[in-house]
C-alpha positions as semicolon CSV with decimal commas, in nm:
position;residue;x (nm);y (nm);z (nm)
1;M;0,000;0,000;0,000
2;A;0,298;0,217;-0,018
3;G;0,208;0,314;-0,371
4;I;-0,105;0,497;-0,271
5;I;-0,045;0,855;-0,208
6;I;-0,314;1,050;-0,045
7;L;-0,323;1,401;-0,165
8;A;-0,437;1,646;0,089
9;S;-0,638;1,915;-0,064
10;T;-0,729;2,227;0,114
11;A;-1,093;2,317;0,109
12;P;-1,169;2,676;0,022
13;A;-1,255;2,892;0,319
14;P;-1,631;2,917;0,365
15;Q;-1,779;3,237;0,232
16;Q;-1,933;3,453;0,496
17;A;-2,296;3,537;0,426
18;P;-2,364;3,906;0,378
19;G;-2,479;4,079;0,693
20;L;-2,840;4,162;0,747
21;F;-2,789;4,535;0,701
22;T;-2,543;4,535;0,412
23;G;-2,717;4,267;0,212
24;G;-3,083;4,357;0,215
25;I;-3,230;4,611;0,450
26;I;-3,027;4,923;0,375
27;P;-3,073;4,913;-0,004
28;M;-3,445;4,845;0,041
29;L;-3,477;5,139;0,282
30;L;-3,297;5,364;0,035
31;I;-3,529;5,256;-0,247
32;F;-3,834;5,318;-0,027
33;A;-3,705;5,663;0,075
34;V;-3,651;5,764;-0,287
35;F;-3,995;5,631;-0,381
36;Y;-4,156;5,821;-0,093
37;F;-3,993;6,157;-0,163
38;M;-4,038;6,141;-0,540
39;I;-4,391;5,998;-0,563
40;L;-4,588;5,972;-0,239
41;Y;-4,499;6,303;-0,072
42;P;-4,580;6,526;-0,373
43;Q;-4,913;6,346;-0,421
44;S;-5,013;6,393;-0,058
45;K;-4,912;6,760;-0,074
46;Q;-5,122;6,808;-0,388
47;R;-5,416;6,628;-0,224
48;R;-5,397;6,858;0,082
49;Q;-5,392;7,166;-0,144
50;H;-5,697;7,039;-0,336
51;E;-5,887;6,968;-0,013
52;A;-5,806;7,321;0,110
53;F;-5,932;7,462;-0,221
54;L;-6,259;7,267;-0,192
55;K;-6,314;7,390;0,164
56;G;-6,254;7,751;0,059
57;I;-6,483;7,775;-0,244
58;K;-6,775;8,013;-0,224
59;K;-7,050;8,151;-0,442
60;G;-6,917;8,368;-0,723
61;D;-6,573;8,202;-0,754
62;E;-6,459;8,115;-1,106
63;V;-6,344;7,754;-1,118
64;L;-6,211;7,502;-1,366
65;T;-6,343;7,145;-1,370
66;Q;-6,131;6,839;-1,444
67;S;-6,301;6,815;-1,782
68;G;-6,191;7,169;-1,873
69;I;-6,520;7,351;-1,820
70;I;-6,489;7,702;-1,678
71;G;-6,776;7,843;-1,478
72;K;-6,882;8,063;-1,191
73;I;-7,017;7,897;-0,877
74;H;-7,390;7,959;-0,844
75;S;-7,462;7,736;-0,542
76;I;-7,299;7,472;-0,322
77;K;-7,481;7,194;-0,134
78;D;-7,416;6,838;-0,015
79;G;-7,110;6,755;-0,224
80;E;-7,253;6,919;-0,535
81;V;-7,183;7,254;-0,689
82;T;-7,390;7,430;-0,953
83;L;-7,182;7,619;-1,206
84;E;-7,316;7,904;-1,411
85;L;-7,162;7,870;-1,756
86;G;-7,336;8,165;-1,914
87;R;-7,665;8,344;-1,902
88;D;-7,936;8,090;-1,812
89;H;-7,694;7,795;-1,838
90;K;-7,637;7,611;-1,512
91;V;-7,480;7,268;-1,473
92;R;-7,443;7,055;-1,158
93;F;-7,106;6,896;-1,078
94;L;-6,970;6,695;-0,790
95;T;-6,737;6,913;-0,583
96;R;-6,456;6,660;-0,613
97;T;-6,452;6,713;-0,992
98;L;-6,340;7,074;-0,953
99;A;-5,975;7,101;-1,052
100;G;-5,901;7,442;-0,906
101;P;-5,961;7,813;-0,936
102;Y;-5,966;7,955;-1,286
103;T;-5,691;8,204;-1,355
104;P;-5,696;8,331;-1,713
105;A;-5,367;8,333;-1,900
106;K;-5,226;8,677;-1,954
107;A;-5,148;8,670;-2,326
108;E;-5,093;9,046;-2,335
109;Q;-4,808;9,029;-2,084
110;K;-4,635;8,752;-2,279
111;E;-4,653;8,952;-2,602
112;E;-4,497;9,261;-2,441
113;K;-4,192;9,068;-2,316
């Protein structure tokens, strides 16, 4: 049995598993933070501004609906608003469909500059 040579091989050192914080949680937290500040926060800010607008509307305000209709508020009641679109033309809308106050574009100022 002298002819049998046993070769000793060295096993590679075991790889250490990545730590809990470096491997998974920190990158996920960073992705969530970027997602929050780029998408969720601006949407919630816009929603708060829209709710403040809806609470502050009153009769006589000129508003723009989400469908692009411009009108003057004739009456407000129970989640509905009646817009006066012209003489003897009144249309009822849900208050949540109002996009915001109507501010006409100042074409004259743009032409002067």
